[in-house]
Coordinates of C-alpha atoms in Angstrom, one line a residue:
M24 CA 51.7 170.0 101.4
K25 CA 49.6 173.0 100.3
D26 CA 51.5 174.5 97.2
I27 CA 50.8 178.2 97.2
Q28 CA 51.5 180.4 94.5
V29 CA 51.2 185.0 95.0
D30 CA 53.2 187.2 92.5
V31 CA 54.5 189.0 96.0
L32 CA 54.8 187.4 99.1
V33 CA 55.5 189.3 101.8
V34 CA 57.0 188.3 105.2
G35 CA 56.0 190.0 108.8
S36 CA 52.6 192.6 109.4
G37 CA 54.2 195.5 110.7
N38 CA 53.9 198.8 109.2
G39 CA 57.4 197.3 107.1
G40 CA 55.9 194.2 105.8
M41 CA 52.0 195.8 105.4
T42 CA 53.1 199.2 102.7
A43 CA 55.8 197.0 100.5
A44 CA 52.7 193.9 100.5
L45 CA 50.5 197.6 99.9
S46 CA 52.5 198.7 97.6
S47 CA 53.2 196.1 95.4
H48 CA 50.4 196.2 95.3
I49 CA 49.2 199.7 93.6
L50 CA 51.4 199.5 91.8
G51 CA 50.7 196.4 90.0
A52 CA 51.3 192.7 91.4
E53 CA 48.1 190.7 91.0
S54 CA 48.2 188.7 94.0
V55 CA 49.9 189.7 97.3
M56 CA 50.4 187.8 100.4
I57 CA 51.1 189.1 104.2
I58 CA 52.5 185.7 106.3
E59 CA 52.6 186.5 110.3
K60 CA 54.2 183.8 112.4
D61 CA 51.9 185.2 115.8
K62 CA 48.7 184.8 117.0
C63 CA 48.2 189.1 115.9
Y64 CA 49.4 190.9 113.2
G65 CA 51.2 195.2 113.6
G66 CA 54.0 193.5 115.3
T67 CA 56.8 195.4 117.5
S68 CA 54.7 198.3 115.3
A69 CA 51.6 197.7 117.1
M70 CA 52.7 198.1 119.8
S71 CA 55.2 201.8 119.8
G72 CA 54.5 204.4 119.7
G73 CA 54.2 204.6 115.6
G74 CA 56.6 207.6 115.1
V75 CA 57.9 208.3 111.3
W76 CA 60.8 210.5 110.5
V77 CA 61.1 211.7 107.8
P78 CA 62.8 215.5 107.3
C79 CA 60.7 217.3 104.9
N80 CA 56.8 215.9 104.7
R81 CA 53.8 216.8 103.0
Y82 CA 51.8 217.1 106.5
A83 CA 55.4 219.4 107.0
K84 CA 55.1 221.2 104.0
A85 CA 51.4 221.9 104.5
A86 CA 52.6 223.2 108.1
G87 CA 54.9 225.7 106.7
A88 CA 58.0 224.3 107.8
A89 CA 61.2 225.0 107.2
D90 CA 63.4 222.9 106.5
S91 CA 65.4 220.4 103.2
L92 CA 67.4 217.6 102.2
D93 CA 71.0 218.6 102.0
E94 CA 70.4 220.5 106.8
A95 CA 68.8 216.2 106.7
F96 CA 71.5 215.3 105.7
S97 CA 73.8 217.5 106.8
Y98 CA 72.1 216.2 110.1
L99 CA 72.5 213.0 109.8
R100 CA 76.5 212.7 108.8
E101 CA 77.4 214.7 111.7
T102 CA 75.5 211.8 113.8
I103 CA 76.1 208.6 111.6
P104 CA 79.5 206.6 111.4
R105 CA 80.1 206.3 108.7
E106 CA 81.1 203.0 108.8
D107 CA 77.2 202.8 110.4
T108 CA 75.3 203.7 106.8
S109 CA 77.3 205.5 104.2
D110 CA 75.9 209.0 101.7
E111 CA 74.7 206.6 99.1
M112 CA 72.2 204.7 101.6
L113 CA 70.9 208.0 103.6
R114 CA 70.7 210.0 100.6
T115 CA 68.7 207.1 99.1
Y116 CA 65.9 207.4 102.0
L117 CA 66.2 211.4 102.3
K118 CA 65.1 211.1 98.6
Y119 CA 62.2 208.2 99.0
A120 CA 61.2 208.8 102.4
P121 CA 58.7 211.5 101.2
E122 CA 57.7 209.5 98.0
M123 CA 57.2 207.0 100.5
I124 CA 54.7 209.4 102.7
D125 CA 53.5 210.9 99.7
F126 CA 52.0 207.7 98.0
L127 CA 50.6 206.5 100.8
H128 CA 48.7 209.4 101.5
K129 CA 47.4 209.3 97.6
N130 CA 46.2 206.1 97.5
S131 CA 45.2 204.9 100.6
D132 CA 43.7 205.7 103.9
V133 CA 47.9 206.1 105.9
R134 CA 47.8 209.3 106.9
Y135 CA 49.9 211.7 109.7
E136 CA 50.1 214.6 111.4
S137 CA 53.3 217.1 111.7
L138 CA 54.9 216.6 114.8
A139 CA 55.7 220.8 115.2
E140 CA 58.0 220.7 118.8
Y141 CA 59.7 217.4 119.0
P142 CA 63.1 218.2 118.4
D143 CA 65.4 216.1 116.7
Y144 CA 67.4 213.5 119.4
F145 CA 71.0 215.9 118.7
S146 CA 69.4 219.0 118.7
S147 CA 73.2 220.7 119.3
A148 CA 74.6 218.8 115.5
T149 CA 74.8 220.8 112.6
G150 CA 71.2 221.2 110.6
A151 CA 69.4 219.3 113.4
K152 CA 65.1 220.9 113.8
F153 CA 63.6 221.3 116.9
G154 CA 60.4 219.9 115.9
H155 CA 58.4 218.7 112.5
R156 CA 60.3 215.9 111.2
S157 CA 59.1 212.9 112.8
M158 CA 55.4 212.7 112.1
E159 CA 52.8 210.7 114.5
P160 CA 49.1 208.8 113.1
A161 CA 45.8 210.0 112.7
P162 CA 43.7 208.0 116.0
I163 CA 41.5 205.8 113.9
R164 CA 38.4 204.2 115.4
T165 CA 38.2 200.6 116.7
S166 CA 35.2 199.8 114.4
D167 CA 36.3 201.3 111.8
L168 CA 38.1 197.4 110.7
G169 CA 35.2 196.2 112.4
E170 CA 36.2 192.2 113.0
Q171 CA 39.5 192.3 112.0
F172 CA 40.6 194.7 114.8
R173 CA 40.4 191.9 117.2
Y174 CA 43.2 190.4 115.8
Q175 CA 45.5 193.7 116.4
N176 CA 48.3 193.3 118.3
A177 CA 47.8 195.3 121.3
P178 CA 49.5 198.3 122.4
N179 CA 52.6 198.6 125.2
P180 CA 51.5 199.0 128.4
M181 CA 53.1 202.4 128.9
I182 CA 50.4 203.9 126.1
K183 CA 47.2 202.9 127.6
V184 CA 45.7 205.4 130.4
F185 CA 43.8 203.9 132.6
D186 CA 43.9 200.6 130.6
R187 CA 41.4 202.5 128.9
L188 CA 42.4 205.3 126.5
Q189 CA 44.2 206.4 124.5
F190 CA 46.7 209.3 124.0
T191 CA 48.4 211.0 121.0
Q192 CA 52.0 211.8 121.5
Q193 CA 51.8 215.1 121.6
E194 CA 49.2 215.1 124.1
L195 CA 50.8 212.4 125.9
H196 CA 53.4 215.2 125.5
L197 CA 51.0 218.0 128.2
L198 CA 49.6 215.0 130.0
M199 CA 53.4 213.8 131.4
G200 CA 55.0 217.4 131.9
Q201 CA 51.3 218.3 133.3
L202 CA 50.9 221.3 130.8
P203 CA 48.2 223.4 130.3
G204 CA 45.4 221.6 128.6
W205 CA 46.1 218.7 129.9
L206 CA 43.4 218.6 132.2
T207 CA 40.9 219.3 129.1
I208 CA 42.7 217.4 127.3
V209 CA 42.0 214.0 129.7
A210 CA 38.7 215.1 130.7
R211 CA 37.4 215.5 126.4
E212 CA 38.6 211.6 126.3
F213 CA 37.0 210.8 129.5
I214 CA 33.3 211.9 129.2
K215 CA 33.7 210.4 125.1
Y216 CA 34.9 207.2 126.8
I217 CA 31.7 206.6 129.2
L218 CA 28.6 208.2 126.4
D219 CA 30.3 205.9 123.9
I220 CA 27.6 202.9 125.3
P221 CA 28.7 200.4 122.5
M222 CA 31.4 200.3 123.2
R223 CA 31.2 200.1 127.1
I224 CA 28.5 197.1 126.2
K225 CA 31.2 195.0 124.6
G226 CA 34.3 195.7 127.1
K227 CA 36.7 198.9 128.5
Q228 CA 38.9 199.5 125.9
S229 CA 38.2 203.5 123.7
R230 CA 38.2 202.9 120.6
R231 CA 40.4 205.9 119.5
L232 CA 43.6 204.7 118.1
T233 CA 46.9 206.3 119.0
M234 CA 49.9 206.3 117.9
G235 CA 51.1 202.6 116.9
A236 CA 47.1 201.1 117.2
A237 CA 46.1 203.4 115.1
G238 CA 49.5 202.9 112.3
I239 CA 48.7 200.0 111.8
A240 CA 45.4 200.4 111.8
R241 CA 45.5 202.4 108.7
L242 CA 48.2 200.3 106.6
R243 CA 45.1 197.5 107.7
L244 CA 42.1 199.3 106.5
S245 CA 43.9 199.7 103.5
L246 CA 45.2 196.6 103.0
L247 CA 41.6 194.6 103.7
K248 CA 39.8 197.6 100.3
R249 CA 42.2 196.1 98.4
D250 CA 41.4 192.4 99.5
I251 CA 44.9 191.4 100.3
P252 CA 45.3 188.5 102.6
L253 CA 46.9 188.3 105.8
H254 CA 48.0 184.5 107.1
L255 CA 48.0 184.1 111.2
N256 CA 49.9 181.4 112.6
T257 CA 51.7 181.4 109.6
K258 CA 55.5 180.0 110.7
L259 CA 58.2 181.0 108.1
L260 CA 61.1 178.3 108.1
D261 CA 63.0 178.3 104.9
L262 CA 63.5 180.2 101.3
I263 CA 62.8 177.8 98.1
L264 CA 66.0 178.4 96.0
K265 CA 65.8 177.6 91.8
D266 CA 68.8 178.4 90.2
G267 CA 70.0 180.5 92.4
R268 CA 66.4 183.4 92.9
V269 CA 64.3 182.9 96.4
V270 CA 61.3 181.5 94.2
G271 CA 58.7 181.3 97.2
V272 CA 58.9 179.8 101.2
R273 CA 58.3 176.7 103.3
A274 CA 55.8 178.0 105.5
E275 CA 53.6 175.6 108.3
R276 CA 49.9 178.1 109.3
N277 CA 49.4 176.3 112.3
G278 CA 51.8 173.4 112.3
T279 CA 50.4 172.1 108.6
P280 CA 53.0 172.1 106.5
L281 CA 52.7 174.7 102.8
I282 CA 54.7 175.3 100.0
I283 CA 54.3 179.9 99.6
R284 CA 55.7 180.5 95.5
A285 CA 56.7 183.9 94.4
K286 CA 57.0 185.2 91.2
M287 CA 58.2 189.0 91.8
G288 CA 60.0 187.9 94.7
V289 CA 59.3 187.7 98.3
I290 CA 59.9 190.3 100.9
L291 CA 61.3 190.0 104.2
A292 CA 60.0 191.9 107.1
A293 CA 59.7 190.4 110.2
G294 CA 60.8 191.7 112.8
G295 CA 64.8 191.5 114.7
F296 CA 65.7 188.3 116.7
E297 CA 65.3 190.2 120.0
H298 CA 63.6 187.2 121.5
N299 CA 66.4 185.1 121.0
Q300 CA 68.2 184.7 124.0
D301 CA 71.6 182.7 122.1
L302 CA 71.4 185.0 119.9
R303 CA 71.6 188.0 122.0
V304 CA 73.9 186.9 124.2
E305 CA 76.1 185.5 120.6
H306 CA 76.5 189.1 119.5
L307 CA 74.7 191.8 121.9
A308 CA 76.5 193.9 124.2
R309 CA 76.1 192.7 128.5
P310 CA 74.1 193.5 129.8
T311 CA 71.2 191.6 127.9
N312 CA 68.0 190.1 128.4
A313 CA 65.1 188.8 126.2
Q314 CA 63.2 189.5 128.9
W315 CA 63.8 192.8 128.9
S316 CA 62.8 193.3 125.5
A317 CA 60.1 195.5 123.9
G318 CA 59.6 194.0 120.8
S319 CA 57.3 191.7 120.3
R320 CA 57.7 187.8 121.3
C321 CA 57.4 186.3 117.9
N322 CA 61.1 188.4 116.5
T323 CA 63.4 185.4 117.5
G324 CA 65.2 185.9 114.6
D325 CA 63.4 183.5 111.6
S326 CA 63.8 185.4 108.5
L327 CA 67.4 186.3 109.2
L328 CA 69.1 183.0 110.5
A329 CA 67.0 182.2 106.7
A330 CA 68.3 184.5 104.8
K331 CA 71.7 182.9 106.2
R332 CA 71.6 180.1 105.2
I333 CA 71.3 180.7 101.1
G334 CA 74.5 182.9 101.8
A335 CA 72.9 186.3 102.8
A336 CA 75.5 189.2 104.5
T337 CA 74.7 190.5 107.8
R338 CA 76.4 194.2 110.0
L339 CA 75.8 195.0 113.2
M340 CA 74.6 192.4 114.2
N341 CA 76.6 194.2 117.6
S342 CA 73.4 196.0 118.3
A343 CA 69.6 196.9 119.2
W344 CA 66.7 199.9 119.6
W345 CA 68.6 200.8 123.0
T346 CA 65.9 202.1 125.4
N347 CA 65.3 201.7 129.0
T348 CA 62.5 199.8 130.4
V349 CA 60.4 197.9 134.0
S350 CA 59.0 195.3 133.8
V351 CA 55.9 195.6 136.8
P352 CA 54.4 192.4 137.5
G353 CA 51.2 191.4 136.5
E354 CA 51.8 192.9 132.9
S355 CA 52.7 191.3 129.2
Y356 CA 55.2 193.5 128.5
P357 CA 57.8 196.0 129.7
R358 CA 57.2 198.8 130.0
L359 CA 59.4 201.4 128.2
S360 CA 60.7 204.3 130.4
I361 CA 61.5 207.2 128.6
F362 CA 59.3 209.9 130.1
E363 CA 60.1 209.4 133.3
K364 CA 64.0 209.6 133.8
S365 CA 63.5 213.8 132.2
L366 CA 61.4 214.8 134.4
P367 CA 62.7 216.9 137.4
G368 CA 63.5 214.7 141.3
N369 CA 63.8 211.7 139.0
Y370 CA 67.4 210.0 139.0
V371 CA 69.2 206.1 137.9
I372 CA 71.8 204.8 139.9
D373 CA 73.4 201.8 139.4
S374 CA 74.1 198.8 141.6
S375 CA 77.3 201.4 142.7
G376 CA 74.7 203.7 144.1
K377 CA 76.1 206.1 141.3
R378 CA 74.7 208.3 138.6
I379 CA 75.2 206.3 135.3
A380 CA 74.4 209.1 132.7
N381 CA 72.6 212.2 131.9
E382 CA 68.5 210.7 132.0
S383 CA 66.4 213.9 130.0
Q384 CA 68.8 213.1 127.1
N385 CA 67.2 210.2 124.0
Y386 CA 66.9 206.7 125.1
M387 CA 69.1 205.2 122.9
S388 CA 72.2 207.0 123.7
F389 CA 72.1 206.1 127.9
I390 CA 72.1 203.1 127.4
K391 CA 74.4 203.5 125.3
E392 CA 76.5 204.8 128.1
L393 CA 75.3 201.5 130.7
H394 CA 77.2 199.7 128.6
S395 CA 80.1 201.2 128.2
K396 CA 80.4 201.4 132.0
H397 CA 79.1 197.6 132.3
I398 CA 82.2 195.0 133.6
D399 CA 81.0 191.3 133.7
S400 CA 83.4 190.8 136.3
N401 CA 81.9 193.5 137.5
S402 CA 78.8 194.1 137.5
N403 CA 77.2 197.4 137.3
E404 CA 73.9 196.1 137.5
P405 CA 71.2 196.4 139.2
Y406 CA 69.6 200.0 138.6
H407 CA 66.5 201.5 139.8
M408 CA 65.4 205.0 139.2
I409 CA 65.4 206.5 142.1
F410 CA 62.1 209.8 143.8
D411 CA 61.4 211.5 147.0
S412 CA 58.0 211.9 147.5
T413 CA 57.6 216.0 146.0
H414 CA 58.1 213.9 143.1
R415 CA 55.9 210.8 143.6
K416 CA 53.0 213.2 144.6
N417 CA 53.7 215.4 141.5
Y418 CA 54.5 212.9 138.5
I419 CA 54.0 209.7 137.0
V420 CA 56.7 206.9 137.2
G421 CA 56.0 203.7 135.0
P422 CA 52.3 202.5 136.1
L423 CA 52.3 204.9 138.8
F424 CA 49.5 207.5 138.4
P425 CA 50.9 211.0 140.7
G426 CA 50.4 210.1 143.9
K427 CA 47.8 213.4 144.6
M428 CA 45.8 211.4 142.1
W429 CA 47.0 207.6 143.3
P430 CA 48.4 207.8 147.0
D431 CA 50.6 204.6 148.2
F432 CA 47.4 202.6 149.6
L433 CA 46.4 202.1 146.5
I434 CA 49.6 200.4 144.6
P435 CA 49.5 196.9 144.4
K436 CA 51.2 194.9 146.8
S437 CA 53.1 192.5 144.1
Y438 CA 54.5 195.6 143.1
F439 CA 56.3 195.8 145.9
K440 CA 56.8 191.7 146.9
N441 CA 59.3 191.2 144.1
G442 CA 61.3 194.0 144.7
F443 CA 59.8 196.3 141.3
L444 CA 59.4 199.0 144.2
S445 CA 61.0 200.1 146.7
K446 CA 59.9 203.1 149.5
E447 CA 60.9 203.8 152.5
N448 CA 61.9 206.3 155.0
S449 CA 65.4 207.4 154.6
L450 CA 68.2 206.7 152.0
S451 CA 70.6 204.8 154.0
A452 CA 67.5 202.5 154.6
L453 CA 66.5 202.8 150.8
A454 CA 69.9 201.8 150.2
N455 CA 69.8 198.3 152.7
T456 CA 66.5 197.4 151.2
I457 CA 67.9 197.6 147.0
G458 CA 71.2 196.9 148.0
V459 CA 73.7 199.7 147.6
D460 CA 76.3 201.7 149.3
A461 CA 74.9 204.1 151.6
K462 CA 77.3 206.0 151.3
A463 CA 77.9 206.7 148.0
L464 CA 74.2 206.6 147.9
A465 CA 75.0 209.6 149.9
E466 CA 76.8 211.0 148.0
T467 CA 75.3 210.7 145.1
V468 CA 72.1 212.7 146.6
K469 CA 74.1 215.1 148.1
Q470 CA 75.7 216.5 144.3
V471 CA 71.7 216.5 142.2
N472 CA 70.6 218.4 144.6
E473 CA 72.8 220.9 144.8
Y474 CA 72.1 220.5 140.8
A475 CA 68.8 221.5 140.8
E476 CA 69.2 224.5 142.8
I477 CA 72.6 225.8 140.8
G478 CA 70.7 224.8 137.3
K479 CA 73.2 223.0 135.6
D480 CA 74.3 219.1 136.0
R481 CA 78.3 219.0 135.9
D482 CA 78.5 215.3 135.8
F483 CA 76.1 214.9 132.5
G484 CA 74.8 217.9 131.6
R485 CA 70.8 217.0 131.9
G486 CA 68.7 219.8 130.9
D487 CA 71.8 221.4 128.3
S488 CA 70.2 221.2 125.3
A489 CA 66.9 221.2 123.0
Y490 CA 65.6 217.0 123.6
D491 CA 66.2 217.6 126.9
R492 CA 63.8 219.9 128.0
Y493 CA 61.7 218.6 126.3
Y494 CA 59.6 215.8 128.2
S495 CA 60.7 218.2 131.6
D496 CA 59.3 220.6 133.9
P497 CA 58.9 224.7 132.2
T498 CA 57.8 225.3 136.2
V499 CA 61.0 224.3 138.2
K500 CA 63.8 226.4 138.2
P501 CA 66.4 227.5 137.4
N502 CA 66.7 224.2 135.5
P503 CA 63.6 222.7 134.1
C504 CA 64.9 219.2 134.0
L505 CA 66.6 219.6 137.6
A506 CA 64.5 218.5 140.7
P507 CA 65.8 218.1 144.8
L508 CA 65.9 214.8 146.0
A509 CA 64.9 215.4 149.7
K510 CA 61.4 214.7 150.8
P511 CA 60.9 211.1 152.5
P512 CA 59.8 208.8 151.9
F513 CA 62.0 208.0 149.3
Y514 CA 61.3 205.4 146.2
A515 CA 63.1 203.4 144.0
M516 CA 62.0 201.7 140.8
K517 CA 64.4 198.7 139.1
L518 CA 64.7 199.8 135.6
D519 CA 66.7 197.6 132.7
A520 CA 68.4 197.9 129.7
G521 CA 65.7 196.7 127.3
D522 CA 65.3 197.9 123.7
F523 CA 62.5 197.2 121.5
G524 CA 63.8 195.4 118.9
T525 CA 67.8 194.5 117.3
M526 CA 69.6 196.3 115.2
G527 CA 71.5 194.0 113.0
G528 CA 70.0 191.9 110.0
M529 CA 70.8 191.2 107.0
V530 CA 72.6 193.8 103.8
I531 CA 70.7 195.8 101.4
D532 CA 71.2 198.2 99.0
G533 CA 69.5 200.6 97.7
Q534 CA 66.5 198.7 96.2
A535 CA 66.3 197.1 99.7
R536 CA 67.7 194.1 97.9
V537 CA 69.4 191.3 100.0
L538 CA 73.1 191.4 98.7
T539 CA 75.7 188.1 99.7
S540 CA 78.3 189.2 101.5
S541 CA 80.5 189.3 97.8
G542 CA 79.0 193.1 97.5
D543 CA 76.3 190.5 94.6
P544 CA 71.9 190.8 95.3
I545 CA 70.4 187.2 95.5
P546 CA 67.8 187.9 93.1
G547 CA 63.8 187.7 94.1
L548 CA 65.2 188.3 97.5
Y549 CA 64.0 191.7 99.4
A550 CA 63.9 193.1 103.1
T551 CA 63.4 195.6 105.0
G552 CA 62.6 196.2 108.9
N553 CA 64.4 195.0 112.2
C554 CA 65.6 192.3 109.8
A555 CA 67.3 194.3 108.0
M556 CA 71.0 196.1 108.7
G557 CA 69.9 199.5 111.1
I558 CA 69.7 202.6 108.3
L559 CA 69.6 205.4 111.2
T560 CA 72.3 203.6 113.3
T561 CA 72.0 206.5 116.2
Y562 CA 68.2 207.1 116.3
P563 CA 69.0 210.7 115.6
G564 CA 65.0 211.3 115.7
P565 CA 61.4 209.9 116.8
G566 CA 60.8 207.1 114.4
S567 CA 64.4 206.6 113.1
T568 CA 63.5 202.8 112.2
L569 CA 59.7 202.6 111.1
G570 CA 60.0 205.5 108.7
P571 CA 63.7 203.4 106.9
A572 CA 60.7 200.0 107.4
M573 CA 59.2 201.9 105.7
T574 CA 60.6 203.2 102.9
F575 CA 63.0 200.3 101.9
G576 CA 59.3 198.7 101.9
Y577 CA 58.4 200.9 99.4
L578 CA 61.4 200.7 97.5
A579 CA 62.0 196.8 97.2
A580 CA 57.7 197.0 95.7
K581 CA 59.1 199.6 93.4
H582 CA 61.7 197.0 91.8
L583 CA 60.0 193.6 91.6
T584 CA 57.3 195.7 90.1
G585 CA 59.1 197.0 87.7
S586 CA 58.4 200.9 89.2
A587 CA 62.3 202.0 90.1

């Protein structure tokens, strides 16, 4: 059996793990190693939008944004239950998240851009801001990573336009609503794509990386410059204890067993358990299905289970980072359905033919409402997004580009064969096809048409908040989130109660040390990301998972290197 000795071992190669490894090395650990279970690095982080929610960050300050940590704390305290997260942990996050960003900016190739107009998700709460609290990674080129880019996890299918081009979050905001300037952006990137002859010889993918792919690429580039090894196809089996201290791990690389000893400590950053169906059934709300998750398929709870075996306490195991997903035939992962259900004329119904909640609210809150209305004995699934030909013509819905660009005869037949997409010339026929009560569906459509006319959603208040209106069409009056569903043919796209990771995990303290049920730290063991308990549990703004993952990875590095 191979025996390896390092100062610091990091398990997992997402934003949290890479930040922990990079910070450990910068702060003095001579030998740092990352192991990754998957054949690619980056985990769910590489597939994500890449946003990082950090109030008072350097990029917001440079843009002149008015904010304070006290305002941010007031906002978090009003929107996150005290039983979820303590004052101490919230203040720790707010204090050290900007410091972590400064540290990476000064010591690595990590760069972000402030999202000036992306509002906090609970925009009417005390201390909420309408922009400059979330950042997105600055774009980077695949060629900057050289051959290493071949091993980076691919973005979620929703992020690649035409399965080729990648755009920033700010650009996608314009594209989704077809707001002024969107055509210029598409034309600019398409021309650059066509003229990049060397890349066209190699394949169809653009050289430009954005969002989560750019965030991981920048971290990976920084690791490469410091010769920090990252070993793929290496699965954690167990933690090794000696005199009550974690001194390493037992692992398996390409089927070969090995022991990796860590002199300073082991940092677990290996994601949640979203693709472990047994754990989902044991802990999560119904309906639940691993196939609906957009999280990395290697996230089966290995590090969580290993930590529990040596006495680690867990919290928040009954929740996840919820979002609607759509499982498109032929695609490798479900798409996150965040944008389209907010656009006017698109409504979500359950098996009764009735709406569930405000479709334009943040995705986490929407699924929480869905779960609250689900009864196992009388399931309200399946769920569908319904829309008419006017909406189909003008907006993106899942994999469908607007009909004025991509008419129905170009839609793959496979979309219709398995019930993913339905199309009928009448509402009654559509109800029959998707298996809902025709009278209930007709009444739902009558109501939304009335609400669109008066500009007020009397059932759920759709369009009332600033966040609701972020993904909307400002040309639609009087409410940019509401439009009638009136012109045939009518469509229904199947929607799932998905997620992009689980929230529950190991209990940690303000230094990212893993704690036992009695509250004592397990010496030598740290955790961050989705294998640790959630911090910003209600998802108060874009990037509420990656921000804490990176921050507590940084804090783990500070503690184990003696730099705290």
